[in-house]
Amino acid sequence: MVRKRTSCMECLNDNCIIKQYCPAEKLEEVSQNKMENRYAPHQLVFHEGNEVDSIYFLQKGIVKVFKNGAFNKDQIVRFSSDGDILGHRGFNSSGLYPVSAQTNTESSICDFSKEYFFKLLDEVPQLAINLMLVYADELNYEETKLRDMALFNVREKVAKSLLILVDRFGLDDGGQINNAEILSRQDIAECVGLTSNQVTKVLGEFKQDQLIAINTKKITVLNKQELEKIVSY
Amino acid sequence: MVRKRTSCMECLNDNCIIKQYCPAEKLEEVSQNKMENRYAPHQLVFHEGNEVDSIYFLQKGIVKVFKNGAFNKDQIVRFSSDGDILGHRGFNSSGLYPVSAQTNTESSICDFSKEYFFKLLDEVPQLAINLMLVYADELNYEETKLRDMALFNVREKVAKSLLILVDRFGLDDGGQINNAEILSRQDIAECVGLTSNQVTKVLGEFKQDQLIAINTKKITVLNKQELEKIVSY
DNA sequence: CGACACTTTGATGTACGTCAAGCCATGTGG
DNA sequence: CCACATGGCTTGACGTACATCAAAGTGTCG
């Protein structure tokens, strides 16, 4: 991991809420209080259960956020990408990270100390309010997923996992799911609480039904509408 | 529903984050911008899918917050009680309530317009920050639940539902779960995505194993430690 | 070219979801 | 005050979808 000082003024990532809501004159100070880090693929950013000391902003890359379950059955909370906040789940009453974060690709991540970040929130109310709105959206997303996981059968869950990937990574011109090649069957399974076995089987069914095409890791969505129909009720 | 103006200064509920984080001189203005409403049991406070216009603070009572699923299989998100915030899940990008809220008991609920509340957040940064922390805790809670629901079998889910109720409502001197008499088997089932049938069966097992005692609706916890052991791994 | 890891596929037992019938409380009207 | 109706609770029986295991297949790396 390579650490260096960089300036928010020159950062090209417009999704970052710091850049969006801090006034220009504040950004100079902000830059003084952060470090930018470069991670190799499959490096741990922070670990579930550890004390929360920092908050992270993912400038570029893909990071897997996940919770430990029993017997190496982890639960993937989300895949974060450019502009996303990491570690904010740790601002809870326990003071411990409730999830782990691990890079999937090479990544650039800025970090602030928790102390400085809270000082910043107090000085820039719009930042606090908009971070609050980020939480609200994530809470909605998780509660919808919770409802769905309670209701869906295996086939529906796999359809849901594909739509989650499409939503997060998008499709390229040919209809292929971006970044799908970096995901194992296990990864897909852990998004929706299944085993890699079950995912493989249902993906095979979907291929049979011409909803998708599979070239090992690369998945092409042929009929998104039908996939959406499977998860709607 | 009876509406009236009351003052936050005289409110006895110290759990309310408005009272906790607004300076005394601000509370006068706040009181001018809210209404207190008295609801009968089983009245709807707001409905999933409706436009978000207000935020609510539950002064006294028990309110069921739930999401609609397929074929009257609702999902209970939580039971709110004295001091809890209601409707904050609606501060999302869709502008619609993602859940419904319905009183279980007679309840007193204060409401603010969304506009005034956001103005207040901007003027009182500590309120915004602490509301953010409320979201963070709820997000943690939901993600833990999501993980558990993906992993647990029926027996474990029922144990979990009992522990949720104990956590929310507490036990009286005799070990009975407070307010359990207002809950149907269906309610318990909808906390953890089961049917009332399944809940009844497992509660019967727990009774057999002397973990609980059942007097129709009233449930007495005899061995909380063992219940916790069932949901731990 | 061989070793390793991941994926695919089939077979098997079991836990689960569903249905239906009986039971027990509660409340109402004769 | 008792008979009856209603709604939720309880229990058992049954078929199915699911979890798990093992073995073969495929791709990838040194």
Short mmCIF file of C-alpha atoms (C1' of nucleotides) in Angstrom, two decimals:
data_model
loop_
_atom_site.label_atom_id
_atom_site.label_comp_id
_atom_site.label_asym_id
_atom_site.label_seq_id
_atom_site.Cartn_x
_atom_site.Cartn_y
_atom_site.Cartn_z
CA MET A 1 0.00 0.00 0.00
CA VAL A 2 1.47 3.33 -1.13
CA ARG A 3 0.50 6.44 0.89
CA LYS A 4 0.75 9.97 -0.41
CA ARG A 5 -0.71 13.46 0.04
CA THR A 6 -2.92 14.71 -2.77
CA SER A 7 -5.27 17.65 -3.12
CA CYS A 8 -9.05 17.42 -3.36
CA MET A 9 -8.93 20.42 -5.68
CA GLU A 10 -7.33 18.35 -8.38
CA CYS A 11 -9.42 15.24 -7.80
CA LEU A 12 -11.51 14.31 -10.83
CA ASN A 13 -14.08 12.27 -8.97
CA ASP A 14 -17.26 14.35 -8.83
CA ASN A 15 -19.24 11.68 -7.01
CA CYS A 16 -17.33 12.28 -3.79
CA ILE A 17 -19.66 14.00 -1.31
CA ILE A 18 -16.74 15.85 0.24
CA LYS A 19 -16.09 17.56 -3.05
CA GLN A 20 -19.77 18.11 -3.66
CA TYR A 21 -20.66 19.78 -0.38
CA CYS A 22 -17.51 21.38 1.02
CA PRO A 23 -17.01 24.99 -0.09
CA ALA A 24 -13.87 25.52 -2.18
CA GLU A 25 -12.05 27.42 0.59
CA LYS A 26 -12.58 24.46 2.91
CA LEU A 27 -11.18 21.90 0.49
CA GLU A 28 -7.63 23.13 1.05
CA GLU A 29 -7.87 22.32 4.76
CA VAL A 30 -9.55 19.03 3.98
CA SER A 31 -6.69 18.03 1.71
CA GLN A 32 -4.25 18.64 4.55
CA ASN A 33 -6.13 16.16 6.69
CA LYS A 34 -6.31 13.17 4.39
CA MET A 35 -4.04 10.64 2.83
CA GLU A 36 -4.51 8.89 -0.47
CA ASN A 37 -3.62 5.21 -0.55
CA ARG A 38 -3.10 2.83 -3.40
CA TYR A 39 -4.12 -0.77 -2.77
CA ALA A 40 -3.35 -3.92 -4.74
CA PRO A 41 -6.24 -6.31 -5.54
CA HIS A 42 -7.48 -8.48 -2.65
CA GLN A 43 -6.04 -6.26 0.07
CA LEU A 44 -8.01 -5.63 3.24
CA VAL A 45 -9.00 -2.00 3.84
CA PHE A 46 -10.52 -2.61 7.27
CA HIS A 47 -11.71 -5.64 9.17
CA GLU A 48 -15.02 -6.42 10.88
CA GLY A 49 -14.73 -6.11 14.63
CA ASN A 50 -11.79 -3.72 14.62
CA GLU A 51 -12.01 -0.34 16.29
CA VAL A 52 -13.19 2.46 14.00
CA ASP A 53 -10.49 5.08 13.55
CA SER A 54 -10.93 6.25 9.96
CA ILE A 55 -13.44 6.89 7.24
CA TYR A 56 -12.58 6.11 3.63
CA PHE A 57 -13.51 7.52 0.25
CA LEU A 58 -13.04 5.21 -2.70
CA GLN A 59 -11.64 7.30 -5.51
CA LYS A 60 -11.15 4.55 -8.02
CA GLY A 61 -11.57 0.79 -7.94
CA ILE A 62 -13.96 -1.92 -6.77
CA VAL A 63 -14.18 -2.90 -3.13
CA LYS A 64 -16.15 -5.75 -1.65
CA VAL A 65 -17.93 -4.94 1.62
CA PHE A 66 -18.97 -8.04 3.51
CA LYS A 67 -20.03 -9.48 6.84
CA ASN A 68 -18.68 -12.68 8.36
CA GLY A 69 -21.19 -15.46 8.80
CA ALA A 70 -20.82 -18.95 10.18
CA PHE A 71 -18.41 -21.42 8.56
CA ASN A 72 -16.95 -19.27 5.76
CA LYS A 73 -20.42 -18.38 4.55
CA ASP A 74 -19.89 -14.67 4.27
CA GLN A 75 -22.57 -12.21 3.26
CA ILE A 76 -21.66 -9.59 0.68
CA VAL A 77 -23.26 -6.30 1.64
CA ARG A 78 -22.29 -4.45 -1.51
CA PHE A 79 -19.65 -3.80 -4.11
CA SER A 80 -18.46 -0.22 -3.79
CA SER A 81 -17.07 1.71 -6.71
CA ASP A 82 -15.78 5.14 -7.68
CA GLY A 83 -16.95 7.88 -5.33
CA ASP A 84 -18.46 5.62 -2.68
CA ILE A 85 -17.91 6.05 1.04
CA LEU A 86 -16.38 3.19 3.01
CA GLY A 87 -16.37 2.66 6.73
CA HIS A 88 -19.31 4.93 7.54
CA ARG A 89 -21.15 1.86 8.83
CA GLY A 90 -18.69 2.03 11.70
CA PHE A 91 -20.28 5.20 13.11
CA ASN A 92 -22.41 3.14 15.44
CA SER A 93 -22.74 2.83 19.17
CA SER A 94 -20.35 -0.12 19.38
CA GLY A 95 -17.43 1.80 17.87
CA LEU A 96 -16.45 -1.30 15.86
CA TYR A 97 -16.63 -1.90 12.13
CA PRO A 98 -19.68 -4.11 11.49
CA VAL A 99 -18.26 -5.22 8.11
CA SER A 100 -14.96 -5.87 6.38
CA ALA A 101 -13.79 -4.19 3.17
CA GLN A 102 -11.44 -5.77 0.68
CA THR A 103 -10.29 -4.53 -2.71
CA ASN A 104 -11.29 -6.56 -5.74
CA THR A 105 -9.26 -4.50 -8.17
CA GLU A 106 -6.36 -2.13 -7.77
CA SER A 107 -7.83 0.86 -5.91
CA SER A 108 -7.19 4.42 -4.80
CA ILE A 109 -8.72 5.25 -1.43
CA CYS A 110 -8.54 8.47 0.61
CA ASP A 111 -8.84 8.34 4.37
CA PHE A 112 -9.61 10.78 7.18
CA SER A 113 -9.33 10.31 10.90
CA LYS A 114 -12.71 9.90 12.56
CA GLU A 115 -12.00 12.95 14.76
CA TYR A 116 -11.32 15.29 11.88
CA PHE A 117 -14.27 14.01 9.91
CA PHE A 118 -16.72 14.67 12.74
CA LYS A 119 -15.26 18.15 13.17
CA LEU A 120 -15.86 18.68 9.46
CA LEU A 121 -19.46 17.46 9.75
CA ASP A 122 -20.08 19.96 12.52
CA GLU A 123 -18.65 22.81 10.46
CA VAL A 124 -20.37 21.90 7.20
CA PRO A 125 -24.01 21.05 8.00
CA GLN A 126 -24.80 20.30 4.38
CA LEU A 127 -22.20 17.56 4.45
CA ALA A 128 -23.82 16.02 7.53
CA ILE A 129 -27.27 16.24 5.99
CA ASN A 130 -26.19 14.68 2.74
CA LEU A 131 -24.28 11.93 4.43
CA MET A 132 -27.48 11.28 6.35
CA LEU A 133 -29.28 10.93 3.04
CA VAL A 134 -26.69 8.40 1.90
CA TYR A 135 -27.50 6.33 4.96
CA ALA A 136 -31.22 6.66 4.29
CA ASP A 137 -30.83 5.29 0.77
CA GLU A 138 -28.66 2.42 1.96
CA LEU A 139 -31.15 1.62 4.70
CA ASN A 140 -33.95 1.50 2.14
CA TYR A 141 -31.88 -0.72 -0.10
CA GLU A 142 -31.05 -3.16 2.70
CA GLU A 143 -34.61 -3.36 3.96
CA THR A 144 -35.91 -4.07 0.49
CA LYS A 145 -33.29 -6.76 0.11
CA LEU A 146 -34.21 -8.21 3.50
CA ARG A 147 -37.83 -8.43 2.47
CA ASP A 148 -36.88 -10.03 -0.84
CA MET A 149 -34.53 -12.57 0.71
CA ALA A 150 -37.30 -13.66 3.06
CA LEU A 151 -39.73 -14.14 0.19
CA PHE A 152 -37.71 -15.29 -2.79
CA ASN A 153 -36.91 -18.85 -3.82
CA VAL A 154 -33.53 -19.83 -5.25
CA ARG A 155 -34.35 -18.93 -8.85
CA GLU A 156 -35.61 -15.50 -7.83
CA LYS A 157 -32.56 -14.88 -5.69
CA VAL A 158 -30.19 -15.60 -8.55
CA ALA A 159 -32.17 -13.27 -10.82
CA LYS A 160 -31.93 -10.64 -8.10
CA SER A 161 -28.16 -11.09 -7.81
CA LEU A 162 -27.75 -10.55 -11.56
CA LEU A 163 -29.84 -7.40 -11.39
CA ILE A 164 -27.77 -6.18 -8.45
CA LEU A 165 -24.63 -6.61 -10.53
CA VAL A 166 -26.17 -4.87 -13.53
CA ASP A 167 -27.26 -2.04 -11.27
CA ARG A 168 -23.81 -1.62 -9.69
CA PHE A 169 -21.54 -2.25 -12.66
CA GLY A 170 -23.68 -1.64 -15.70
CA LEU A 171 -23.61 -3.37 -19.08
CA ASP A 172 -21.17 -2.77 -21.89
CA ASP A 173 -22.21 -2.30 -25.52
CA GLY A 174 -22.51 -6.03 -26.04
CA GLY A 175 -24.76 -6.49 -23.00
CA GLN A 176 -22.00 -8.03 -20.91
CA ILE A 177 -21.99 -7.21 -17.20
CA ASN A 178 -18.98 -5.00 -16.51
CA ASN A 179 -16.41 -6.44 -14.14
CA ALA A 180 -18.20 -9.78 -14.00
CA GLU A 181 -14.89 -11.48 -14.80
CA ILE A 182 -13.53 -10.50 -11.39
CA LEU A 183 -16.38 -12.29 -9.57
CA SER A 184 -16.47 -15.95 -8.67
CA ARG A 185 -19.69 -17.97 -8.42
CA GLN A 186 -19.08 -17.83 -4.71
CA ASP A 187 -19.14 -14.01 -4.82
CA ILE A 188 -22.47 -13.99 -6.64
CA ALA A 189 -23.84 -16.55 -4.19
CA GLU A 190 -22.80 -14.50 -1.18
CA CYS A 191 -24.72 -11.48 -2.47
CA VAL A 192 -27.98 -13.33 -1.93
CA GLY A 193 -27.21 -16.01 0.65
CA LEU A 194 -26.80 -19.03 -1.61
CA THR A 195 -24.03 -21.52 -2.39
CA SER A 196 -21.94 -21.40 -5.54
CA ASN A 197 -23.56 -24.70 -6.52
CA GLN A 198 -27.03 -23.27 -6.56
CA VAL A 199 -25.92 -20.23 -8.54
CA THR A 200 -24.32 -22.39 -11.20
CA LYS A 201 -27.48 -24.46 -11.58
CA VAL A 202 -29.84 -21.54 -11.95
CA LEU A 203 -27.46 -19.68 -14.26
CA GLY A 204 -27.59 -22.82 -16.39
CA GLU A 205 -31.38 -22.64 -16.41
CA PHE A 206 -31.28 -18.97 -17.38
CA LYS A 207 -28.92 -19.82 -20.21
CA GLN A 208 -31.30 -22.57 -21.32
CA ASP A 209 -34.15 -20.06 -21.28
CA GLN A 210 -31.98 -17.63 -23.28
CA LEU A 211 -32.16 -14.94 -20.61
CA ILE A 212 -28.38 -14.80 -20.42
CA ALA A 213 -25.30 -16.10 -22.24
CA ILE A 214 -22.36 -17.42 -20.27
CA ASN A 215 -18.73 -17.55 -21.27
CA THR A 216 -17.32 -18.93 -18.03
CA LYS A 217 -16.95 -15.75 -15.97
CA LYS A 218 -18.37 -13.32 -18.49
CA ILE A 219 -22.13 -13.03 -18.30
CA THR A 220 -24.18 -11.39 -21.04
CA VAL A 221 -27.71 -10.27 -20.25
CA LEU A 222 -29.96 -11.12 -23.20
CA ASN A 223 -33.36 -10.42 -21.66
CA LYS A 224 -33.24 -8.05 -18.73
CA GLN A 225 -36.99 -7.50 -18.83
CA GLU A 226 -37.64 -11.17 -18.15
CA LEU A 227 -35.16 -11.18 -15.26
CA GLU A 228 -36.99 -8.24 -13.74
CA LYS A 229 -40.25 -10.08 -14.16
CA ILE A 230 -38.87 -12.99 -12.14
CA VAL A 231 -38.16 -10.75 -9.14
CA SER A 232 -41.37 -8.74 -9.38
CA TYR A 233 -44.60 -9.76 -7.73
CA MET B 1 -57.05 11.29 15.54
CA VAL B 2 -56.94 14.34 17.81
CA ARG B 3 -54.51 17.14 16.88
CA LYS B 4 -53.24 19.76 19.30
CA ARG B 5 -50.32 22.11 19.89
CA THR B 6 -48.01 21.24 22.76
CA SER B 7 -44.62 22.49 23.87
CA CYS B 8 -41.39 20.51 23.71
CA MET B 9 -40.32 22.31 26.90
CA GLU B 10 -42.91 20.41 28.89
CA CYS B 11 -42.39 17.10 27.16
CA LEU B 12 -41.19 14.38 29.53
CA ASN B 13 -39.69 12.14 26.88
CA ASP B 14 -35.92 12.48 27.17
CA ASN B 15 -35.21 9.95 24.42
CA CYS B 16 -36.40 12.37 21.74
CA ILE B 17 -33.36 13.55 19.78
CA ILE B 18 -34.97 16.93 19.17
CA LYS B 19 -35.04 17.56 22.90
CA GLN B 20 -31.57 16.16 23.34
CA TYR B 21 -29.77 18.22 20.74
CA CYS B 22 -31.73 21.43 20.21
CA PRO B 23 -30.63 24.28 22.49
CA ALA B 24 -33.35 25.47 24.89
CA GLU B 25 -33.87 28.75 23.05
CA LYS B 26 -34.56 26.83 19.85
CA LEU B 27 -37.16 24.54 21.40
CA GLU B 28 -39.69 27.35 21.58
CA GLU B 29 -39.57 27.81 17.80
CA VAL B 30 -39.62 24.05 17.31
CA SER B 31 -42.79 23.75 19.35
CA GLN B 32 -44.45 26.31 17.09
CA ASN B 33 -43.73 24.10 14.09
CA LYS B 34 -45.10 20.81 15.26
CA MET B 35 -48.40 19.21 16.08
CA GLU B 36 -49.05 16.46 18.57
CA ASN B 37 -51.52 13.79 17.49
CA ARG B 38 -53.29 11.13 19.44
CA TYR B 39 -53.97 7.89 17.56
CA ALA B 40 -56.25 4.98 18.44
CA PRO B 41 -54.83 1.44 18.13
CA HIS B 42 -54.49 0.05 14.60
CA GLN B 43 -54.52 3.43 12.91
CA LEU B 44 -52.24 4.11 9.98
CA VAL B 45 -49.65 6.86 10.53
CA PHE B 46 -48.30 6.77 6.98
CA HIS B 47 -48.46 4.37 4.08
CA GLU B 48 -45.73 2.78 1.95
CA GLY B 49 -45.54 4.39 -1.45
CA ASN B 50 -47.07 7.71 -0.40
CA GLU B 51 -45.22 10.96 -0.86
CA VAL B 52 -43.08 11.98 2.12
CA ASP B 53 -44.32 15.23 3.62
CA SER B 54 -43.70 14.81 7.35
CA ILE B 55 -41.41 13.30 9.90
CA TYR B 56 -42.82 11.87 13.11
CA PHE B 57 -41.62 11.48 16.69
CA LEU B 58 -43.34 8.81 18.73
CA GLN B 59 -43.85 10.25 22.18
CA LYS B 60 -45.74 7.36 23.68
CA GLY B 61 -47.07 4.09 22.31
CA ILE B 62 -46.09 1.15 20.14
CA VAL B 63 -46.04 1.45 16.36
CA LYS B 64 -45.45 -1.32 13.85
CA VAL B 65 -43.23 -0.37 10.90
CA PHE B 66 -43.57 -2.79 8.01
CA LYS B 67 -43.01 -3.39 4.31
CA ASN B 68 -45.51 -4.91 1.96
CA GLY B 69 -44.50 -8.22 0.42
CA ALA B 70 -46.27 -10.53 -1.99
CA PHE B 71 -49.66 -12.00 -1.10
CA ASN B 72 -50.21 -10.42 2.32
CA LYS B 73 -46.85 -11.68 3.49
CA ASP B 74 -45.68 -8.46 5.05
CA GLN B 75 -42.28 -7.96 6.58
CA ILE B 76 -42.11 -6.23 9.95
CA VAL B 77 -39.12 -3.91 10.00
CA ARG B 78 -39.41 -2.99 13.65
CA PHE B 79 -41.67 -2.11 16.53
CA SER B 80 -41.07 1.51 17.51
CA SER B 81 -41.67 2.78 21.02
CA ASP B 82 -41.33 5.88 23.17
CA GLY B 83 -38.84 8.40 21.77
CA ASP B 84 -38.33 6.71 18.41
CA ILE B 85 -38.32 8.55 15.09
CA LEU B 86 -40.82 7.54 12.42
CA GLY B 87 -40.76 8.32 8.74
CA HIS B 88 -37.06 9.14 8.48
CA ARG B 89 -36.70 6.19 6.12
CA GLY B 90 -38.58 8.40 3.67
CA PHE B 91 -35.63 10.77 3.27
CA ASN B 92 -34.46 8.85 0.23
CA SER B 93 -34.03 9.69 -3.42
CA SER B 94 -37.47 8.39 -4.38
CA GLY B 95 -39.31 10.80 -2.08
CA LEU B 96 -41.74 8.02 -1.14
CA TYR B 97 -42.17 6.21 2.15
CA PRO B 98 -40.50 2.79 1.77
CA VAL B 99 -42.54 1.38 4.68
CA SER B 100 -45.92 1.77 6.36
CA ALA B 101 -46.43 2.64 10.03
CA GLN B 102 -49.45 1.57 12.04
CA THR B 103 -50.18 2.00 15.75
CA ASN B 104 -50.46 -1.14 17.83
CA THR B 105 -51.54 0.69 20.97
CA GLU B 106 -53.00 4.11 21.62
CA SER B 107 -50.19 6.52 20.75
CA SER B 108 -49.06 10.13 20.94
CA ILE B 109 -47.04 11.24 17.91
CA CYS B 110 -45.57 14.65 17.07
CA ASP B 111 -45.06 15.65 13.47
CA PHE B 112 -43.05 18.24 11.57
CA SER B 113 -43.19 19.21 7.94
CA LYS B 114 -40.25 17.89 5.97
CA GLU B 115 -39.33 21.46 4.98
CA TYR B 116 -39.11 22.77 8.50
CA PHE B 117 -37.23 19.72 9.69
CA PHE B 118 -34.52 20.10 7.04
CA LYS B 119 -34.22 23.78 7.91
CA LEU B 120 -33.74 22.72 11.53
CA LEU B 121 -31.06 20.18 10.55
CA ASP B 122 -29.17 22.89 8.73
CA GLU B 123 -29.32 25.21 11.72
CA VAL B 124 -28.47 22.62 14.35
CA PRO B 125 -25.56 20.52 13.02
CA GLN B 126 -25.47 18.34 16.12
CA LEU B 127 -29.03 17.29 15.36
CA ALA B 128 -28.04 16.29 11.82
CA ILE B 129 -24.99 14.41 13.05
CA ASN B 130 -26.92 12.54 15.70
CA LEU B 131 -29.72 11.67 13.33
CA MET B 132 -27.03 10.32 11.04
CA LEU B 133 -25.85 8.12 13.91
CA VAL B 134 -29.40 6.82 14.34
CA TYR B 135 -29.35 5.76 10.71
CA ALA B 136 -25.95 4.13 11.16
CA ASP B 137 -27.22 2.01 14.03
CA GLU B 138 -30.34 1.00 12.15
CA LEU B 139 -28.27 0.12 9.10
CA ASN B 140 -26.04 -2.09 11.26
CA TYR B 141 -29.08 -3.72 12.78
CA GLU B 142 -30.68 -4.47 9.42
CA GLU B 143 -27.52 -5.82 7.88
CA THR B 144 -26.94 -8.13 10.80
CA LYS B 145 -30.52 -9.30 10.47
CA LEU B 146 -30.07 -9.81 6.74
CA ARG B 147 -27.04 -11.96 7.35
CA ASP B 148 -28.87 -13.94 10.01
CA MET B 149 -31.98 -14.49 7.89
CA ALA B 150 -29.81 -15.86 5.10
CA LEU B 151 -28.09 -18.29 7.46
CA PHE B 152 -30.66 -19.32 10.05
CA ASN B 153 -33.03 -22.25 9.92
CA VAL B 154 -36.60 -22.03 11.19
CA ARG B 155 -35.77 -22.82 14.81
CA GLU B 156 -33.04 -20.20 14.89
CA LYS B 157 -35.29 -17.62 13.31
CA VAL B 158 -37.96 -18.09 15.96
CA ALA B 159 -35.33 -17.79 18.71
CA LYS B 160 -34.16 -14.61 17.03
CA SER B 161 -37.68 -13.19 16.92
CA LEU B 162 -38.11 -13.80 20.65
CA LEU B 163 -34.82 -12.06 21.37
CA ILE B 164 -35.88 -9.15 19.17
CA LEU B 165 -39.05 -8.79 21.23
CA VAL B 166 -37.14 -9.03 24.51
CA ASP B 167 -34.72 -6.41 23.24
CA ARG B 168 -37.47 -4.02 22.16
CA PHE B 169 -40.02 -4.49 24.92
CA GLY B 170 -38.08 -5.95 27.81
CA LEU B 171 -39.22 -8.46 30.44
CA ASP B 172 -41.36 -7.80 33.47
CA ASP B 173 -40.52 -9.06 36.96
CA GLY B 174 -41.96 -12.48 36.17
CA GLY B 175 -39.92 -12.86 33.00
CA GLN B 176 -42.90 -12.22 30.74
CA ILE B 177 -42.21 -10.31 27.52
CA ASN B 178 -43.85 -6.89 27.85
CA ASN B 179 -46.60 -6.16 25.33
CA ALA B 180 -46.48 -9.70 23.96
CA GLU B 181 -50.26 -9.86 24.39
CA ILE B 182 -50.74 -7.32 21.62
CA LEU B 183 -48.87 -9.49 19.11
CA SER B 184 -50.36 -12.28 17.05
CA ARG B 185 -48.38 -15.30 15.90
CA GLN B 186 -48.53 -13.72 12.49
CA ASP B 187 -46.80 -10.60 13.85
CA ILE B 188 -43.97 -12.67 15.31
CA ALA B 189 -43.69 -14.61 12.06
CA GLU B 190 -43.45 -11.45 9.98
CA CYS B 191 -40.49 -10.22 12.03
CA VAL B 192 -38.37 -13.05 10.65
CA GLY B 193 -40.06 -14.07 7.41
CA LEU B 194 -41.95 -17.16 8.56
CA THR B 195 -45.58 -18.27 8.68
CA SER B 196 -47.65 -18.26 11.87
CA ASN B 197 -47.76 -22.05 11.59
CA GLN B 198 -44.04 -22.41 11.80
CA VAL B 199 -43.82 -20.03 14.73
CA THR B 200 -46.41 -21.99 16.66
CA LYS B 201 -44.57 -25.24 16.09
CA VAL B 202 -41.19 -24.00 17.23
CA LEU B 203 -42.67 -22.14 20.20
CA GLY B 204 -44.16 -25.51 21.15
CA GLU B 205 -40.69 -27.07 20.94
CA PHE B 206 -39.21 -24.30 23.08
CA LYS B 207 -41.94 -24.89 25.64
CA GLN B 208 -41.14 -28.60 25.61
CA ASP B 209 -37.47 -27.78 26.17
CA GLN B 210 -38.48 -25.45 29.01
CA LEU B 211 -36.91 -22.42 27.37
CA ILE B 212 -40.20 -20.53 27.54
CA ALA B 213 -43.66 -20.83 29.05
CA ILE B 214 -46.74 -19.98 27.00
CA ASN B 215 -50.10 -18.80 28.17
CA THR B 216 -51.73 -18.23 24.78
CA LYS B 217 -50.44 -14.75 23.93
CA LYS B 218 -48.31 -14.19 26.99
CA ILE B 219 -44.79 -15.57 26.61
CA THR B 220 -42.46 -16.02 29.56
CA VAL B 221 -38.75 -16.42 28.93
CA LEU B 222 -37.35 -19.10 31.24
CA ASN B 223 -33.89 -19.54 29.76
CA LYS B 224 -32.69 -16.54 27.79
CA GLN B 225 -29.13 -17.79 27.76
CA GLU B 226 -30.11 -20.90 25.86
CA LEU B 227 -32.10 -18.85 23.33
CA GLU B 228 -29.03 -16.72 22.75
CA LYS B 229 -27.00 -19.85 22.28
CA ILE B 230 -29.35 -20.97 19.51
CA VAL B 231 -28.74 -17.82 17.48
CA SER B 232 -24.99 -17.68 18.10
CA TYR B 233 -22.45 -19.41 15.95
"C1'" DC C 1 2.54 -30.52 -19.42
"C1'" DG C 2 0.93 -31.16 -14.84
"C1'" DA C 3 -1.11 -29.14 -10.76
"C1'" DC C 4 -4.48 -26.43 -8.82
"C1'" DA C 5 -8.68 -23.96 -8.30
"C1'" DC C 6 -13.05 -23.17 -9.73
"C1'" DT C 7 -17.15 -24.68 -12.15
"C1'" DT C 8 -20.54 -27.91 -13.53
"C1'" DT C 9 -23.64 -31.75 -12.97
"C1'" DG C 10 -26.09 -35.52 -10.88
"C1'" DA C 11 -27.77 -38.11 -6.84
"C1'" DT C 12 -29.64 -38.27 -2.17
"C1'" DG C 13 -31.78 -37.26 2.21
"C1'" DT C 14 -33.94 -33.76 4.80
"C1'" DA C 15 -35.91 -29.59 6.33
"C1'" DC C 16 -39.32 -26.82 4.97
"C1'" DG C 17 -43.83 -24.89 3.07
"C1'" DT C 18 -48.56 -25.85 2.62
"C1'" DC C 19 -52.96 -27.58 3.51
"C1'" DA C 20 -56.68 -29.12 6.25
"C1'" DA C 21 -58.91 -30.35 10.39
"C1'" DG C 22 -59.57 -29.74 15.26
"C1'" DC C 23 -59.02 -26.81 19.26
"C1'" DC C 24 -59.43 -23.05 22.27
"C1'" DA C 25 -60.31 -18.55 23.50
"C1'" DT C 26 -63.37 -14.47 23.07
"C1'" DG C 27 -67.47 -12.00 22.34
"C1'" DT C 28 -72.47 -11.68 21.08
"C1'" DG C 29 -77.24 -12.56 21.10
"C1'" DG C 30 -81.12 -15.16 22.53
"C1'" DC D 1 -76.23 -17.31 31.76
"C1'" DC D 2 -75.54 -20.43 28.34
"C1'" DA D 3 -75.34 -21.55 23.13
"C1'" DC D 4 -73.30 -20.35 19.18
"C1'" DA D 5 -70.30 -18.03 15.96
"C1'" DT D 6 -65.88 -16.09 14.94
"C1'" DG D 7 -61.02 -15.72 14.64
"C1'" DG D 8 -56.75 -17.07 15.90
"C1'" DC D 9 -53.97 -20.94 17.57
"C1'" DT D 10 -52.36 -25.72 17.37
"C1'" DT D 11 -51.22 -30.11 15.33
"C1'" DG D 12 -50.39 -33.64 12.00
"C1'" DA D 13 -49.69 -35.30 7.26
"C1'" DC D 14 -47.75 -34.74 2.74
"C1'" DG D 15 -45.15 -33.36 -1.31
"C1'" DT D 16 -41.55 -30.46 -2.85
"C1'" DA D 17 -37.83 -27.45 -3.06
"C1'" DC D 18 -33.66 -27.24 -1.13
"C1'" DA D 19 -28.85 -28.24 1.01
"C1'" DT D 20 -25.17 -31.15 0.70
"C1'" DC D 21 -21.88 -34.28 -1.10
"C1'" DA D 22 -19.08 -36.30 -4.49
"C1'" DA D 23 -17.15 -36.78 -8.97
"C1'" DA D 24 -16.15 -35.20 -13.39
"C1'" DG D 25 -15.12 -31.30 -16.31
"C1'" DT D 26 -12.92 -26.96 -17.53
"C1'" DG D 27 -9.78 -23.30 -17.40
"C1'" DT D 28 -5.42 -21.19 -15.77
"C1'" DC D 29 -1.06 -20.88 -13.91
"C1'" DG D 30 3.77 -21.76 -13.45
#
